[in-house]
Amino acid sequence: MRSMKKVIKVAGKLSLIATLAVCSAGSAKGVVAPPQAPLRGLQIPGVSNGSLEWTVLVLMTVLTVLPAILLSMTPFVRLLVVLHFLRQALGTQTTPTNQTLIGLSLFLTFFIMQPVGVQVYDAAIVPMEKGSVNALGALELSAAPMRKFMLKYAREKDLALFVELSKEPRPRTPDDLPMRVVLPAYMISELKAGFQIGMVLFLPFLVIDLVVASITTSVGMFQLPPVVVSTPLKILLFVVVDGWHLVVGSLMKSFN
């Protein structure tokens, strides 16, 4: 490693010396260096060759909206809600940590959305790279696969609610629904599904809590909190039945 660093330092010094030598030689012969091109921003496909400020503005806007897109247009909400319900049902408080649950939800979301991402790439990114459409056209083309995915899991009741609230005419087909109707309907549908799965997960652990509380009360152990006994029992049951395999498998199958 040290030898590599020495080589890099020597190469850097040699390149600097060579540059200075060329510049001095050119100035000695009266050669005027050509003017350098002005600094330009990163070239974004579909965006006109604007200044660096516009490029930074576009990139910062995308980075700002990215968390909202992740939360509203993917299964991330359902996965994270279910995993938090599971942790509360186990009674482990902070184990697994929030970072662990969010990381697991992110990778599961990537696993589920990978086919949709391929469709978005083929439908929008490839034409934009070829120059056949601009950025706005690519955005419209990418909305079709995402709308199809969200409509698959959005409840008709929720879609009808937001169509009524938006005061728009009743669409002939689901594909005619605008994104401002599909997005909130999909989100509340995912929240409902997450709470339903979380309630089912809570039931067996709630039974353990009730049984332990009744036993400790009947034997007169009033000073011993039932959670001290029930928590190890719930963790033992979860490990014996291979709980993570069952929970993650059931979650993934719910998106088939």
GROMACS .gro file of C-alpha atoms in nm:
model
  256
    1MET     CA    1   0.000   0.000   0.000
    2ARG     CA    2   0.282   0.240   0.087
    3SER     CA    3   0.460   0.161  -0.239
    4MET     CA    4   0.143   0.240  -0.432
    5LYS     CA    5   0.111   0.576  -0.253
    6LYS     CA    6   0.474   0.657  -0.338
    7VAL     CA    7   0.414   0.570  -0.704
    8ILE     CA    8   0.106   0.794  -0.714
    9LYS     CA    9   0.296   1.082  -0.555
   10VAL     CA   10   0.586   1.045  -0.796
   11ALA     CA   11   0.352   1.029  -1.094
   12GLY     CA   12   0.173   1.340  -0.976
   13LYS     CA   13   0.497   1.530  -0.937
   14LEU     CA   14   0.618   1.419  -1.280
   15SER     CA   15   0.293   1.527  -1.445
   16LEU     CA   16   0.313   1.866  -1.270
   17ILE     CA   17   0.674   1.915  -1.381
   18ALA     CA   18   0.586   1.818  -1.739
   19THR     CA   19   0.293   2.060  -1.743
   20LEU     CA   20   0.508   2.345  -1.616
   21ALA     CA   21   0.778   2.262  -1.870
   22VAL     CA   22   0.529   2.269  -2.159
   23CYS     CA   23   0.378   2.596  -2.042
   24SER     CA   24   0.719   2.758  -2.002
   25ALA     CA   25   0.828   2.634  -2.345
   26GLY     CA   26   0.514   2.768  -2.507
   27SER     CA   27   0.552   3.106  -2.344
   28ALA     CA   28   0.919   3.122  -2.440
   29LYS     CA   29   0.836   3.063  -2.806
   30GLY     CA   30   0.556   3.315  -2.801
   31VAL     CA   31   0.284   3.053  -2.834
   32VAL     CA   32  -0.043   3.168  -2.687
   33ALA     CA   33  -0.243   2.897  -2.515
   34PRO     CA   34  -0.591   2.848  -2.658
   35PRO     CA   35  -0.874   2.984  -2.445
   36GLN     CA   36  -1.035   2.725  -2.224
   37ALA     CA   37  -1.400   2.640  -2.262
   38PRO     CA   38  -1.622   2.778  -1.985
   39LEU     CA   39  -1.722   2.541  -1.709
   40ARG     CA   40  -2.048   2.370  -1.791
   41GLY     CA   41  -2.272   2.159  -1.580
   42LEU     CA   42  -2.335   1.791  -1.601
   43GLN     CA   43  -2.517   1.700  -1.919
   44ILE     CA   44  -2.856   1.551  -1.834
   45PRO     CA   45  -3.031   1.367  -2.118
   46GLY     CA   46  -3.341   1.552  -2.231
   47VAL     CA   47  -3.238   1.878  -2.062
   48SER     CA   48  -3.105   2.158  -2.276
   49ASN     CA   49  -2.739   2.248  -2.243
   50GLY     CA   50  -2.798   2.506  -1.976
   51SER     CA   51  -2.569   2.648  -1.716
   52LEU     CA   52  -2.438   2.481  -1.406
   53GLU     CA   53  -2.706   2.650  -1.196
   54TRP     CA   54  -2.989   2.481  -1.386
   55THR     CA   55  -2.819   2.142  -1.358
   56VAL     CA   56  -2.777   2.182  -0.981
   57LEU     CA   57  -3.141   2.294  -0.954
   58VAL     CA   58  -3.265   1.985  -1.138
   59LEU     CA   59  -3.047   1.747  -0.937
   60MET     CA   60  -3.145   1.902  -0.602
   61THR     CA   61  -3.513   1.887  -0.697
   62VAL     CA   62  -3.484   1.518  -0.785
   63LEU     CA   63  -3.301   1.443  -0.459
   64THR     CA   64  -3.568   1.630  -0.261
   65VAL     CA   65  -3.861   1.450  -0.422
   66LEU     CA   66  -3.694   1.106  -0.416
   67PRO     CA   67  -3.797   1.014  -0.055
   68ALA     CA   68  -4.158   1.110  -0.127
   69ILE     CA   69  -4.153   0.898  -0.444
   70LEU     CA   70  -4.008   0.606  -0.250
   71LEU     CA   71  -4.275   0.631   0.019
   72SER     CA   72  -4.575   0.694  -0.206
   73MET     CA   73  -4.522   0.483  -0.517
   74THR     CA   74  -4.360   0.163  -0.382
   75PRO     CA   75  -4.446  -0.110  -0.128
   76PHE     CA   76  -4.207   0.052   0.121
   77VAL     CA   77  -4.494   0.181   0.338
   78ARG     CA   78  -4.659  -0.158   0.384
   79LEU     CA   79  -4.331  -0.335   0.454
   80LEU     CA   80  -4.213  -0.083   0.711
   81VAL     CA   81  -4.549  -0.071   0.891
   82VAL     CA   82  -4.563  -0.450   0.921
   83LEU     CA   83  -4.206  -0.475   1.049
   84HIS     CA   84  -4.272  -0.208   1.312
   85PHE     CA   85  -4.588  -0.390   1.421
   86LEU     CA   86  -4.385  -0.710   1.450
   87ARG     CA   87  -4.128  -0.543   1.673
   88GLN     CA   88  -4.399  -0.400   1.896
   89ALA     CA   89  -4.569  -0.740   1.918
   90LEU     CA   90  -4.244  -0.905   2.024
   91GLY     CA   91  -4.195  -0.639   2.291
   92THR     CA   92  -3.826  -0.592   2.211
   93GLN     CA   93  -3.864  -0.211   2.192
   94THR     CA   94  -3.552  -0.118   1.992
   95THR     CA   95  -3.441  -0.457   1.858
   96PRO     CA   96  -3.412  -0.472   1.560
   97THR     CA   97  -3.316  -0.106   1.530
   98ASN     CA   98  -3.497   0.140   1.306
   99GLN     CA   99  -3.202   0.141   1.068
  100THR     CA  100  -3.222  -0.237   1.035
  101LEU     CA  101  -3.595  -0.235   0.965
  102ILE     CA  102  -3.564   0.050   0.713
  103GLY     CA  103  -3.274  -0.124   0.539
  104LEU     CA  104  -3.467  -0.451   0.516
  105SER     CA  105  -3.771  -0.265   0.383
  106LEU     CA  106  -3.557  -0.090   0.122
  107PHE     CA  107  -3.405  -0.411  -0.010
  108LEU     CA  108  -3.742  -0.588  -0.016
  109THR     CA  109  -3.885  -0.287  -0.200
  110PHE     CA  110  -3.604  -0.308  -0.454
  111PHE     CA  111  -3.674  -0.681  -0.498
  112ILE     CA  112  -4.042  -0.617  -0.565
  113MET     CA  113  -3.998  -0.310  -0.785
  114GLN     CA  114  -3.714  -0.446  -1.000
  115PRO     CA  115  -3.946  -0.569  -1.282
  116VAL     CA  116  -4.128  -0.235  -1.279
  117GLY     CA  117  -3.794  -0.055  -1.293
  118VAL     CA  118  -3.700  -0.255  -1.602
  119GLN     CA  119  -4.029  -0.153  -1.767
  120VAL     CA  120  -3.969   0.213  -1.680
  121TYR     CA  121  -3.617   0.193  -1.821
  122ASP     CA  122  -3.731   0.038  -2.149
  123ALA     CA  123  -4.028   0.272  -2.187
  124ALA     CA  124  -3.873   0.604  -2.085
  125ILE     CA  125  -3.497   0.602  -2.027
  126VAL     CA  126  -3.398   0.430  -2.353
  127PRO     CA  127  -3.596   0.674  -2.576
  128MET     CA  128  -3.460   0.969  -2.377
  129GLU     CA  129  -3.101   0.850  -2.423
  130LYS     CA  130  -3.163   0.813  -2.796
  131GLY     CA  131  -3.297   1.167  -2.808
  132SER     CA  132  -3.641   1.074  -2.936
  133VAL     CA  133  -3.814   1.230  -2.632
  134ASN     CA  134  -3.720   1.501  -2.386
  135ALA     CA  135  -3.725   1.479  -2.006
  136LEU     CA  136  -4.095   1.569  -1.976
  137GLY     CA  137  -4.190   1.313  -2.239
  138ALA     CA  138  -3.984   1.049  -2.059
  139LEU     CA  139  -4.161   1.137  -1.735
  140GLU     CA  140  -4.498   1.080  -1.897
  141LEU     CA  141  -4.384   0.748  -2.045
  142SER     CA  142  -4.248   0.629  -1.709
  143ALA     CA  143  -4.581   0.701  -1.540
  144ALA     CA  144  -4.760   0.419  -1.726
  145PRO     CA  145  -4.577   0.123  -1.560
  146MET     CA  146  -4.598   0.289  -1.219
  147ARG     CA  147  -4.971   0.358  -1.261
  148LYS     CA  148  -5.030  -0.003  -1.361
  149PHE     CA  149  -4.843  -0.126  -1.052
  150MET     CA  150  -5.029   0.104  -0.813
  151LEU     CA  151  -5.370   0.031  -0.964
  152LYS     CA  152  -5.308  -0.339  -0.906
  153TYR     CA  153  -5.299  -0.288  -0.527
  154ALA     CA  154  -5.518   0.021  -0.484
  155ARG     CA  155  -5.869  -0.052  -0.363
  156GLU     CA  156  -6.158   0.056  -0.579
  157LYS     CA  157  -6.320   0.217  -0.276
  158ASP     CA  158  -6.019   0.441  -0.220
  159LEU     CA  159  -5.997   0.532  -0.589
  160ALA     CA  160  -6.366   0.627  -0.590
  161LEU     CA  161  -6.311   0.845  -0.283
  162PHE     CA  162  -6.040   1.054  -0.444
  163VAL     CA  163  -6.226   1.074  -0.776
  164GLU     CA  164  -6.517   1.221  -0.582
  165LEU     CA  165  -6.293   1.459  -0.388
  166SER     CA  166  -6.119   1.577  -0.705
  167LYS     CA  167  -6.460   1.650  -0.866
  168GLU     CA  168  -6.347   1.489  -1.190
  169PRO     CA  169  -6.577   1.295  -1.425
  170ARG     CA  170  -6.595   0.922  -1.377
  171PRO     CA  171  -6.323   0.760  -1.591
  172ARG     CA  172  -6.410   0.495  -1.845
  173THR     CA  173  -6.112   0.275  -1.757
  174PRO     CA  174  -5.867   0.273  -1.463
  175ASP     CA  175  -5.592   0.386  -1.700
  176ASP     CA  176  -5.774   0.717  -1.743
  177LEU     CA  177  -5.726   0.803  -1.376
  178PRO     CA  178  -5.477   1.086  -1.316
  179MET     CA  179  -5.177   1.032  -1.092
  180ARG     CA  180  -5.311   1.276  -0.832
  181VAL     CA  181  -5.595   1.031  -0.774
  182VAL     CA  182  -5.397   0.709  -0.798
  183LEU     CA  183  -5.116   0.813  -0.561
  184PRO     CA  184  -5.318   0.890  -0.244
  185ALA     CA  185  -5.554   0.600  -0.308
  186TYR     CA  186  -5.257   0.364  -0.335
  187MET     CA  187  -5.101   0.499  -0.016
  188ILE     CA  188  -5.407   0.456   0.204
  189SER     CA  189  -5.466   0.112   0.053
  190GLU     CA  190  -5.110   0.015   0.148
  191LEU     CA  191  -5.158   0.154   0.498
  192LYS     CA  192  -5.477  -0.049   0.540
  193ALA     CA  193  -5.303  -0.365   0.419
  194GLY     CA  194  -5.009  -0.302   0.653
  195PHE     CA  195  -5.235  -0.255   0.954
  196GLN     CA  196  -5.433  -0.569   0.867
  197ILE     CA  197  -5.118  -0.780   0.850
  198GLY     CA  198  -4.986  -0.620   1.169
  199MET     CA  199  -5.309  -0.701   1.352
  200VAL     CA  200  -5.282  -1.066   1.249
  201LEU     CA  201  -4.921  -1.072   1.372
  202PHE     CA  202  -5.024  -0.926   1.706
  203LEU     CA  203  -5.283  -1.193   1.790
  204PRO     CA  204  -5.057  -1.489   1.888
  205PHE     CA  205  -4.827  -1.264   2.092
  206LEU     CA  206  -5.127  -1.103   2.259
  207VAL     CA  207  -5.246  -1.450   2.365
  208ILE     CA  208  -4.907  -1.519   2.523
  209ASP     CA  209  -4.924  -1.188   2.712
  210LEU     CA  210  -5.273  -1.267   2.845
  211VAL     CA  211  -5.178  -1.619   2.952
  212VAL     CA  212  -4.862  -1.504   3.131
  213ALA     CA  213  -5.045  -1.217   3.301
  214SER     CA  214  -5.322  -1.449   3.426
  215ILE     CA  215  -5.071  -1.707   3.556
  216THR     CA  216  -4.855  -1.453   3.741
  217THR     CA  217  -5.165  -1.295   3.893
  218SER     CA  218  -5.314  -1.628   4.001
  219VAL     CA  219  -4.995  -1.737   4.181
  220GLY     CA  220  -4.970  -1.405   4.361
  221MET     CA  221  -4.666  -1.266   4.178
  222PHE     CA  222  -4.800  -0.912   4.173
  223GLN     CA  223  -4.458  -0.750   4.195
  224LEU     CA  224  -4.331  -0.927   3.883
  225PRO     CA  225  -4.427  -0.747   3.561
  226PRO     CA  226  -4.577  -1.000   3.314
  227VAL     CA  227  -4.365  -0.855   3.031
  228VAL     CA  228  -4.051  -0.987   3.202
  229VAL     CA  229  -4.178  -1.343   3.152
  230SER     CA  230  -4.375  -1.302   2.829
  231THR     CA  231  -4.100  -1.134   2.625
  232PRO     CA  232  -3.855  -1.428   2.639
  233LEU     CA  233  -4.140  -1.668   2.563
  234LYS     CA  234  -4.247  -1.465   2.258
  235ILE     CA  235  -3.890  -1.446   2.128
  236LEU     CA  236  -3.849  -1.822   2.182
  237LEU     CA  237  -4.171  -1.893   1.993
  238PHE     CA  238  -4.068  -1.660   1.711
  239VAL     CA  239  -3.730  -1.829   1.676
  240VAL     CA  240  -3.872  -2.183   1.692
  241VAL     CA  241  -4.122  -2.123   1.412
  242ASP     CA  242  -3.860  -1.939   1.200
  243GLY     CA  243  -4.059  -1.618   1.223
  244TRP     CA  244  -3.852  -1.400   0.991
  245HIS     CA  245  -3.884  -1.652   0.712
  246LEU     CA  246  -4.260  -1.672   0.758
  247VAL     CA  247  -4.316  -1.297   0.788
  248VAL     CA  248  -4.098  -1.195   0.495
  249GLY     CA  249  -4.231  -1.480   0.281
  250SER     CA  250  -4.590  -1.383   0.352
  251LEU     CA  251  -4.519  -1.018   0.280
  252MET     CA  252  -4.356  -1.094  -0.053
  253LYS     CA  253  -4.636  -1.329  -0.154
  254SER     CA  254  -4.891  -1.058  -0.080
  255PHE     CA  255  -4.753  -0.866  -0.382
  256ASN     CA  256  -4.790  -1.153  -0.629
   0.00000   0.00000   0.00000
